[in-house]
């Protein structure tokens, strides 16, 4: 009796999670109306945007009827396999986050794909991207992985997308090293490696060194963030970075930190001259750096600067005040 009941429940569950149907595709775009005399096939053939989200779909079907689609929204379903996309040659945006996908496959013919969203699935290996040489964004955050395992990157896929990838999100994947990314990627402008197991700050610095145009970086939730002044170390090391963990990196703050570090270096290498010599050195550095920090605020060492620059945001002013108490 128990087995029969379980089987009936299983059949009921399957009935509630249907495959992608033609009717669902027809209803997927409210901006383009289907004419009364138009067949489903003709209507679907002219759709460029298809959105079938949150409908418990388990299997992709009938997508060959949508050869003109450029954006496909299939998130928040129960899809287990990427398939039936070989006819969607114009596809540029694919959204498959929050499904039950375990492997990246079926993308070989999508050479025009620029954005791929696969977050919140059960993918253990980043693979199957060898032909996606126009991919600009890869979002594969927070995969459900076996205990103790981390997301693995196939070098062939990473090398294939290295010449085009600008945005990478690998947050929450138990990563203990960024070596596969550091060795392949060099054009990133946005990187999210937050909530992993990165304990060595040098891993982050290697990533920023390799991607000199990096504008936005998220690393919060990693063990390395428990280090003293880790944020200041990253800011000093980068030139283009504008956002670090969602907080703005003010140019004046970066300039101050670099002057401070140079001044400390000068202090450690000068056997004589005392604080007066150090103040003179910092004054010369400040003058050559430009007007971002007023001259009266740049100098005044009696072992440290007198006060933070006035033109910094409040959060950065507090950080400067903390920095004045020690080395970065």
mmCIF file of C-alpha atoms in Angstrom:
data_model
loop_
_atom_site.group_PDB
_atom_site.id
_atom_site.type_symbol
_atom_site.label_atom_id
_atom_site.label_comp_id
_atom_site.label_asym_id
_atom_site.label_seq_id
_atom_site.Cartn_x
_atom_site.Cartn_y
_atom_site.Cartn_z
ATOM 1 C CA UNK A 1 0.000 0.000 0.000
ATOM 2 C CA UNK A 2 2.825 2.366 0.859
ATOM 3 C CA UNK A 3 4.560 1.682 -2.475
ATOM 4 C CA UNK A 4 1.369 2.287 -4.423
ATOM 5 C CA UNK A 5 0.767 5.549 -2.596
ATOM 6 C CA UNK A 6 4.315 6.704 -3.254
ATOM 7 C CA UNK A 7 3.994 5.855 -6.945
ATOM 8 C CA UNK A 8 0.745 7.820 -7.221
ATOM 9 C CA UNK A 9 2.370 10.820 -5.548
ATOM 10 C CA UNK A 10 5.264 10.583 -7.987
ATOM 11 C CA UNK A 11 2.882 10.575 -10.964
ATOM 12 C CA UNK A 12 1.044 13.562 -9.524
ATOM 13 C CA UNK A 13 4.339 15.411 -9.069
ATOM 14 C CA UNK A 14 5.276 14.751 -12.684
ATOM 15 C CA UNK A 15 1.921 16.068 -13.864
ATOM 16 C CA UNK A 16 2.595 19.293 -11.983
ATOM 17 C CA UNK A 17 6.025 19.716 -13.648
ATOM 18 C CA UNK A 18 5.350 19.492 -17.393
ATOM 19 C CA UNK A 19 7.842 19.905 -20.249
ATOM 20 C CA UNK A 20 7.938 23.152 -22.194
ATOM 21 C CA UNK A 21 4.816 23.177 -24.388
ATOM 22 C CA UNK A 22 3.870 25.042 -27.558
ATOM 23 C CA UNK A 23 1.083 26.806 -25.673
ATOM 24 C CA UNK A 24 3.582 28.058 -23.089
ATOM 25 C CA UNK A 25 5.821 29.405 -25.851
ATOM 26 C CA UNK A 26 2.874 31.143 -27.539
ATOM 27 C CA UNK A 27 1.982 32.812 -24.240
ATOM 28 C CA UNK A 28 5.599 33.759 -23.500
ATOM 29 C CA UNK A 29 5.635 37.201 -25.103
ATOM 30 C CA UNK A 30 2.929 39.693 -24.208
ATOM 31 C CA UNK A 31 4.459 42.497 -26.247
ATOM 32 C CA UNK A 32 3.908 40.810 -29.591
ATOM 33 C CA UNK A 33 0.339 39.769 -30.253
ATOM 34 C CA UNK A 34 -0.635 36.733 -32.233
ATOM 35 C CA UNK A 35 -2.950 37.521 -35.126
ATOM 36 C CA UNK A 36 -6.269 35.677 -35.268
ATOM 37 C CA UNK A 37 -5.473 34.019 -38.571
ATOM 38 C CA UNK A 38 -1.839 33.315 -37.661
ATOM 39 C CA UNK A 39 -0.667 29.795 -36.934
ATOM 40 C CA UNK A 40 1.345 28.999 -33.843
ATOM 41 C CA UNK A 41 4.343 28.078 -35.984
ATOM 42 C CA UNK A 42 4.290 31.391 -37.873
ATOM 43 C CA UNK A 43 3.885 33.373 -34.664
ATOM 44 C CA UNK A 44 6.698 31.582 -32.833
ATOM 45 C CA UNK A 45 9.008 31.957 -35.834
ATOM 46 C CA UNK A 46 8.980 35.752 -35.449
ATOM 47 C CA UNK A 47 9.508 35.962 -31.690
ATOM 48 C CA UNK A 48 12.832 37.419 -30.544
ATOM 49 C CA UNK A 49 12.149 37.282 -26.796
ATOM 50 C CA UNK A 50 10.714 34.226 -25.046
ATOM 51 C CA UNK A 51 9.999 34.186 -21.313
ATOM 52 C CA UNK A 52 8.698 31.060 -19.588
ATOM 53 C CA UNK A 53 9.670 31.441 -15.930
ATOM 54 C CA UNK A 54 8.440 29.949 -12.675
ATOM 55 C CA UNK A 55 6.282 27.255 -14.288
ATOM 56 C CA UNK A 56 7.989 24.107 -12.947
ATOM 57 C CA UNK A 57 9.128 23.095 -16.436
ATOM 58 C CA UNK A 58 11.335 19.995 -16.353
ATOM 59 C CA UNK A 59 12.314 19.581 -20.003
ATOM 60 C CA UNK A 60 13.037 21.911 -22.927
ATOM 61 C CA UNK A 61 11.012 21.133 -26.041
ATOM 62 C CA UNK A 62 9.742 22.815 -29.234
ATOM 63 C CA UNK A 63 12.413 25.545 -29.205
ATOM 64 C CA UNK A 64 13.185 24.688 -32.834
ATOM 65 C CA UNK A 65 9.974 26.630 -33.556
ATOM 66 C CA UNK A 66 11.701 29.837 -32.366
ATOM 67 C CA UNK A 67 14.670 30.308 -34.738
ATOM 68 C CA UNK A 68 14.633 34.127 -34.375
ATOM 69 C CA UNK A 69 14.860 34.189 -30.580
ATOM 70 C CA UNK A 70 17.676 36.321 -29.181
ATOM 71 C CA UNK A 71 16.747 36.340 -25.484
ATOM 72 C CA UNK A 72 15.481 33.242 -23.694
ATOM 73 C CA UNK A 73 14.260 33.476 -20.092
ATOM 74 C CA UNK A 74 13.791 30.060 -18.460
ATOM 75 C CA UNK A 75 14.760 30.705 -14.848
ATOM 76 C CA UNK A 76 12.900 29.464 -11.750
ATOM 77 C CA UNK A 77 11.899 26.138 -13.246
ATOM 78 C CA UNK A 78 12.912 22.488 -12.694
ATOM 79 C CA UNK A 79 14.980 22.006 -15.854
ATOM 80 C CA UNK A 80 17.620 19.282 -15.516
ATOM 81 C CA UNK A 81 19.343 19.407 -18.912
ATOM 82 C CA UNK A 82 20.262 22.115 -21.448
ATOM 83 C CA UNK A 83 18.906 20.858 -24.778
ATOM 84 C CA UNK A 84 16.876 21.723 -27.873
ATOM 85 C CA UNK A 85 18.824 24.949 -28.459
ATOM 86 C CA UNK A 86 20.726 23.991 -31.607
ATOM 87 C CA UNK A 87 18.182 25.805 -33.815
ATOM 88 C CA UNK A 88 18.396 29.070 -31.829
ATOM 89 C CA UNK A 89 21.445 30.346 -33.675
ATOM 90 C CA UNK A 90 20.641 34.016 -33.032
ATOM 91 C CA UNK A 91 20.478 33.580 -29.253
ATOM 92 C CA UNK A 92 22.530 36.179 -27.363
ATOM 93 C CA UNK A 93 21.032 36.079 -23.842
ATOM 94 C CA UNK A 94 20.245 32.829 -21.992
ATOM 95 C CA UNK A 95 18.808 32.822 -18.468
ATOM 96 C CA UNK A 96 18.726 29.396 -16.782
ATOM 97 C CA UNK A 97 19.367 30.294 -13.145
ATOM 98 C CA UNK A 98 17.442 28.569 -10.355
ATOM 99 C CA UNK A 99 16.914 25.211 -12.065
ATOM 100 C CA UNK A 100 18.185 21.655 -11.470
ATOM 101 C CA UNK A 101 20.896 21.581 -14.147
ATOM 102 C CA UNK A 102 23.872 19.346 -13.337
ATOM 103 C CA UNK A 103 26.006 19.776 -16.454
ATOM 104 C CA UNK A 104 26.719 22.484 -19.038
ATOM 105 C CA UNK A 105 25.936 21.011 -22.444
ATOM 106 C CA UNK A 106 24.027 21.741 -25.631
ATOM 107 C CA UNK A 107 25.565 25.168 -26.216
ATOM 108 C CA UNK A 108 27.991 24.254 -28.992
ATOM 109 C CA UNK A 109 26.144 26.013 -31.814
ATOM 110 C CA UNK A 110 25.300 29.208 -29.910
ATOM 111 C CA UNK A 111 28.256 31.190 -31.221
ATOM 112 C CA UNK A 112 26.432 34.520 -30.808
ATOM 113 C CA UNK A 113 25.768 34.019 -27.095
ATOM 114 C CA UNK A 114 26.996 36.992 -25.037
ATOM 115 C CA UNK A 115 25.283 36.479 -21.651
ATOM 116 C CA UNK A 116 24.899 33.141 -19.864
ATOM 117 C CA UNK A 117 23.173 32.894 -16.485
ATOM 118 C CA UNK A 118 23.481 29.514 -14.742
ATOM 119 C CA UNK A 119 23.475 30.497 -11.068
ATOM 120 C CA UNK A 120 21.814 28.398 -8.382
ATOM 121 C CA UNK A 121 21.951 25.026 -10.140
ATOM 122 C CA UNK A 122 23.955 21.872 -9.344
ATOM 123 C CA UNK A 123 26.812 22.262 -11.820
ATOM 124 C CA UNK A 124 30.189 20.989 -10.622
ATOM 125 C CA UNK A 125 32.360 21.692 -13.697
ATOM 126 C CA UNK A 126 32.485 24.779 -15.911
ATOM 127 C CA UNK A 127 32.768 23.118 -19.307
ATOM 128 C CA UNK A 128 31.183 22.995 -22.744
ATOM 129 C CA UNK A 129 32.014 26.630 -23.569
ATOM 130 C CA UNK A 130 34.698 25.987 -26.181
ATOM 131 C CA UNK A 131 32.723 27.578 -29.050
ATOM 132 C CA UNK A 132 31.355 30.571 -27.123
ATOM 133 C CA UNK A 133 34.058 32.975 -28.233
ATOM 134 C CA UNK A 134 31.697 35.991 -28.011
ATOM 135 C CA UNK A 135 30.635 35.395 -24.417
ATOM 136 C CA UNK A 136 30.829 38.616 -22.387
ATOM 137 C CA UNK A 137 29.124 37.547 -19.159
ATOM 138 C CA UNK A 138 29.196 34.253 -17.260
ATOM 139 C CA UNK A 139 27.114 33.955 -14.097
ATOM 140 C CA UNK A 140 27.542 30.592 -12.358
ATOM 141 C CA UNK A 141 27.193 31.566 -8.707
ATOM 142 C CA UNK A 142 26.052 29.469 -5.747
ATOM 143 C CA UNK A 143 26.019 25.968 -7.197
ATOM 144 C CA UNK A 144 24.775 23.118 -5.010
ATOM 145 C CA UNK A 145 27.944 21.032 -4.705
ATOM 146 C CA UNK A 146 28.774 17.794 -2.879
ATOM 147 C CA UNK A 147 30.104 18.451 0.648
ATOM 148 C CA UNK A 148 33.749 19.503 0.642
ATOM 149 C CA UNK A 149 33.979 19.992 -3.133
ATOM 150 C CA UNK A 150 34.489 23.216 -5.072
ATOM 151 C CA UNK A 151 33.546 24.354 -8.552
ATOM 152 C CA UNK A 152 36.028 23.114 -11.183
ATOM 153 C CA UNK A 153 37.012 24.994 -14.346
ATOM 154 C CA UNK A 154 37.863 23.190 -17.579
ATOM 155 C CA UNK A 155 40.941 24.976 -19.024
ATOM 156 C CA UNK A 156 39.680 24.480 -22.584
ATOM 157 C CA UNK A 157 36.486 26.372 -21.842
ATOM 158 C CA UNK A 158 38.243 29.117 -19.873
ATOM 159 C CA UNK A 159 40.819 29.670 -22.613
ATOM 160 C CA UNK A 160 38.065 29.806 -25.247
ATOM 161 C CA UNK A 161 36.145 32.611 -23.515
ATOM 162 C CA UNK A 162 39.214 34.510 -22.252
ATOM 163 C CA UNK A 163 39.310 36.826 -25.265
ATOM 164 C CA UNK A 164 35.772 38.118 -24.733
ATOM 165 C CA UNK A 165 34.694 37.633 -21.102
ATOM 166 C CA UNK A 166 34.179 40.881 -19.164
ATOM 167 C CA UNK A 167 31.846 39.839 -16.328
ATOM 168 C CA UNK A 168 32.325 36.763 -14.121
ATOM 169 C CA UNK A 169 30.255 35.719 -11.119
ATOM 170 C CA UNK A 170 31.524 32.645 -9.239
ATOM 171 C CA UNK A 171 30.292 33.616 -5.773
ATOM 172 C CA UNK A 172 29.475 30.935 -3.241
ATOM 173 C CA UNK A 173 31.215 27.970 -4.891
ATOM 174 C CA UNK A 174 33.599 26.921 -2.095
ATOM 175 C CA UNK A 175 36.631 28.088 -4.111
ATOM 176 C CA UNK A 176 39.924 27.860 -2.252
ATOM 177 C CA UNK A 177 42.015 29.136 -5.159
ATOM 178 C CA UNK A 178 41.588 31.437 -8.153
ATOM 179 C CA UNK A 179 44.464 29.879 -10.071
ATOM 180 C CA UNK A 180 42.273 28.604 -12.989
ATOM 181 C CA UNK A 181 40.882 32.120 -13.421
ATOM 182 C CA UNK A 182 44.171 33.951 -12.967
ATOM 183 C CA UNK A 183 45.880 31.850 -15.614
ATOM 184 C CA UNK A 184 43.147 32.399 -18.224
ATOM 185 C CA UNK A 185 41.217 35.645 -17.788
ATOM 186 C CA UNK A 186 42.618 39.114 -18.404
ATOM 187 C CA UNK A 187 39.739 41.279 -19.718
ATOM 188 C CA UNK A 188 37.419 41.307 -16.705
ATOM 189 C CA UNK A 189 35.721 44.559 -15.730
ATOM 190 C CA UNK A 190 33.439 42.957 -13.121
ATOM 191 C CA UNK A 191 34.311 39.997 -10.893
ATOM 192 C CA UNK A 192 32.354 38.488 -8.021
ATOM 193 C CA UNK A 193 34.323 35.901 -6.032
ATOM 194 C CA UNK A 194 32.547 36.565 -2.742
ATOM 195 C CA UNK A 195 31.514 33.953 -0.178
ATOM 196 C CA UNK A 196 34.149 31.388 -1.101
ATOM 197 C CA UNK A 197 37.076 29.972 0.901
ATOM 198 C CA UNK A 198 39.824 32.331 -0.291
ATOM 199 C CA UNK A 199 42.186 32.722 2.655
ATOM 200 C CA UNK A 200 45.223 34.198 0.859
ATOM 201 C CA UNK A 201 44.884 37.833 -0.205
ATOM 202 C CA UNK A 202 47.561 37.255 -2.852
ATOM 203 C CA UNK A 203 44.958 35.261 -4.814
ATOM 204 C CA UNK A 204 42.838 38.401 -5.070
ATOM 205 C CA UNK A 205 45.831 40.588 -5.926
ATOM 206 C CA UNK A 206 46.918 38.230 -8.706
ATOM 207 C CA UNK A 207 43.410 38.520 -10.159
ATOM 208 C CA UNK A 208 43.464 42.327 -10.042
ATOM 209 C CA UNK A 209 46.983 42.428 -11.498
ATOM 210 C CA UNK A 210 45.919 40.240 -14.426
ATOM 211 C CA UNK A 211 42.777 42.307 -15.088
ATOM 212 C CA UNK A 212 43.975 45.896 -15.085
ATOM 213 C CA UNK A 213 40.616 47.261 -16.328
ATOM 214 C CA UNK A 214 38.686 45.783 -13.404
ATOM 215 C CA UNK A 215 36.038 48.282 -12.256
ATOM 216 C CA UNK A 216 33.898 46.265 -9.830
ATOM 217 C CA UNK A 217 35.119 43.577 -7.439
ATOM 218 C CA UNK A 218 33.282 41.629 -4.735
ATOM 219 C CA UNK A 219 35.278 39.507 -2.271
ATOM 220 C CA UNK A 220 33.246 39.772 0.944
ATOM 221 C CA UNK A 221 32.593 36.596 2.881
ATOM 222 C CA UNK A 222 36.075 35.138 2.267
ATOM 223 C CA UNK A 223 38.560 34.377 5.083
ATOM 224 C CA UNK A 224 41.034 36.880 3.589
ATOM 225 C CA UNK A 225 38.605 39.682 4.471
ATOM 226 C CA UNK A 226 39.457 39.117 8.128
ATOM 227 C CA UNK A 227 42.954 40.477 7.484
ATOM 228 C CA UNK A 228 43.784 43.955 8.735
ATOM 229 C CA UNK A 229 43.544 46.628 6.025
ATOM 230 C CA UNK A 230 42.877 44.131 3.216
ATOM 231 C CA UNK A 231 40.676 46.719 1.518
ATOM 232 C CA UNK A 232 43.410 49.356 1.524
ATOM 233 C CA UNK A 233 45.899 46.863 0.078
ATOM 234 C CA UNK A 234 43.605 46.136 -2.876
ATOM 235 C CA UNK A 235 42.874 49.821 -3.500
ATOM 236 C CA UNK A 236 46.577 50.706 -3.548
ATOM 237 C CA UNK A 237 47.278 47.846 -5.947
ATOM 238 C CA UNK A 238 44.559 48.784 -8.497
ATOM 239 C CA UNK A 239 44.141 51.821 -10.718
ATOM 240 C CA UNK A 240 40.726 51.403 -12.385
ATOM 241 C CA UNK A 241 38.718 49.880 -9.520
ATOM 242 C CA UNK A 242 35.622 51.958 -8.679
ATOM 243 C CA UNK A 243 33.579 49.606 -6.477
ATOM 244 C CA UNK A 244 34.898 47.160 -3.883
ATOM 245 C CA UNK A 245 32.238 45.066 -2.142
ATOM 246 C CA UNK A 246 29.605 47.567 -3.201
ATOM 247 C CA UNK A 247 31.438 50.567 -1.724
ATOM 248 C CA UNK A 248 32.827 53.338 -3.882
ATOM 249 C CA UNK A 249 36.583 53.677 -4.189
ATOM 250 C CA UNK A 250 37.213 57.426 -4.197
ATOM 251 C CA UNK A 251 40.166 58.521 -6.375
ATOM 252 C CA UNK A 252 41.307 60.867 -3.607
ATOM 253 C CA UNK A 253 41.370 57.955 -1.171
ATOM 254 C CA UNK A 254 43.513 55.849 -3.480
ATOM 255 C CA UNK A 255 45.859 58.797 -3.990
ATOM 256 C CA UNK A 256 46.153 59.335 -0.245
ATOM 257 C CA UNK A 257 46.900 55.660 0.416
ATOM 258 C CA UNK A 258 49.614 55.589 -2.245
ATOM 259 C CA UNK A 259 51.231 58.730 -0.841
ATOM 260 C CA UNK A 260 51.034 57.262 2.652
ATOM 261 C CA UNK A 261 52.676 54.040 1.555
ATOM 262 C CA UNK A 262 55.432 55.896 -0.277
ATOM 263 C CA UNK A 263 56.004 58.071 2.764
ATOM 264 C CA UNK A 264 56.291 55.050 5.019
ATOM 265 C CA UNK A 265 58.710 53.458 2.595
ATOM 266 C CA UNK A 266 60.792 56.635 2.617
ATOM 267 C CA UNK A 267 60.712 56.681 6.406
ATOM 268 C CA UNK A 268 62.021 53.130 6.623
ATOM 269 C CA UNK A 269 64.827 53.730 4.106
ATOM 270 C CA UNK A 270 66.080 57.078 5.542
ATOM 271 C CA UNK A 271 68.493 56.629 8.488
ATOM 272 C CA UNK A 272 68.520 60.358 9.252
ATOM 273 C CA UNK A 273 66.271 63.339 8.862
ATOM 274 C CA UNK A 274 63.504 62.444 11.311
ATOM 275 C CA UNK A 275 59.921 63.498 10.786
ATOM 276 C CA UNK A 276 60.898 66.773 9.160
ATOM 277 C CA UNK A 277 62.559 64.894 6.317
ATOM 278 C CA UNK A 278 59.557 62.616 6.010
ATOM 279 C CA UNK A 279 57.171 65.560 5.896
ATOM 280 C CA UNK A 280 59.267 67.178 3.175
ATOM 281 C CA UNK A 281 59.227 63.970 1.150
ATOM 282 C CA UNK A 282 55.459 63.632 1.446
ATOM 283 C CA UNK A 283 54.980 67.274 0.469
ATOM 284 C CA UNK A 284 56.975 66.766 -2.742
ATOM 285 C CA UNK A 285 54.963 63.633 -3.554
ATOM 286 C CA UNK A 286 51.674 65.405 -2.887
ATOM 287 C CA UNK A 287 52.545 68.364 -5.096
ATOM 288 C CA UNK A 288 53.433 66.088 -8.007
ATOM 289 C CA UNK A 289 50.234 64.065 -7.556
ATOM 290 C CA UNK A 290 47.882 66.947 -8.326
ATOM 291 C CA UNK A 291 45.162 68.946 -6.517
ATOM 292 C CA UNK A 292 42.972 66.072 -5.251
ATOM 293 C CA UNK A 293 44.251 66.664 -1.691
ATOM 294 C CA UNK A 294 44.886 70.157 -0.414
ATOM 295 C CA UNK A 295 48.583 70.919 0.356
ATOM 296 C CA UNK A 296 47.794 71.977 3.930
ATOM 297 C CA UNK A 297 46.294 68.517 4.508
ATOM 298 C CA UNK A 298 49.032 66.525 2.800
ATOM 299 C CA UNK A 299 51.853 67.191 5.242
ATOM 300 C CA UNK A 300 52.348 67.706 8.950
ATOM 301 C CA UNK A 301 54.092 64.565 10.144
ATOM 302 C CA UNK A 302 54.764 64.148 13.789
ATOM 303 C CA UNK A 303 54.934 60.456 13.212
ATOM 304 C CA UNK A 304 51.639 60.583 11.182
ATOM 305 C CA UNK A 305 49.479 62.949 9.132
ATOM 306 C CA UNK A 306 47.488 65.564 11.014
ATOM 307 C CA UNK A 307 44.022 64.734 9.574
ATOM 308 C CA UNK A 308 42.301 62.942 6.670
ATOM 309 C CA UNK A 309 41.629 64.923 3.467
ATOM 310 C CA UNK A 310 38.348 66.816 3.687
ATOM 311 C CA UNK A 311 37.114 65.856 0.212
ATOM 312 C CA UNK A 312 36.649 62.143 1.026
ATOM 313 C CA UNK A 313 33.278 60.435 1.603
ATOM 314 C CA UNK A 314 32.501 59.772 5.300
ATOM 315 C CA UNK A 315 33.270 56.043 5.131
ATOM 316 C CA UNK A 316 36.618 56.664 3.461
ATOM 317 C CA UNK A 317 37.450 59.445 5.957
ATOM 318 C CA UNK A 318 37.015 56.946 8.780
ATOM 319 C CA UNK A 319 39.170 54.442 6.896
ATOM 320 C CA UNK A 320 41.879 57.081 6.443
ATOM 321 C CA UNK A 321 41.765 57.865 10.142
ATOM 322 C CA UNK A 322 42.248 54.178 10.881
ATOM 323 C CA UNK A 323 45.090 53.984 8.366
ATOM 324 C CA UNK A 324 46.918 56.857 10.082
ATOM 325 C CA UNK A 325 47.364 54.611 13.055
ATOM 326 C CA UNK A 326 49.606 52.114 11.255
ATOM 327 C CA UNK A 327 51.058 50.684 8.089
ATOM 328 C CA UNK A 328 48.924 49.366 5.241
#
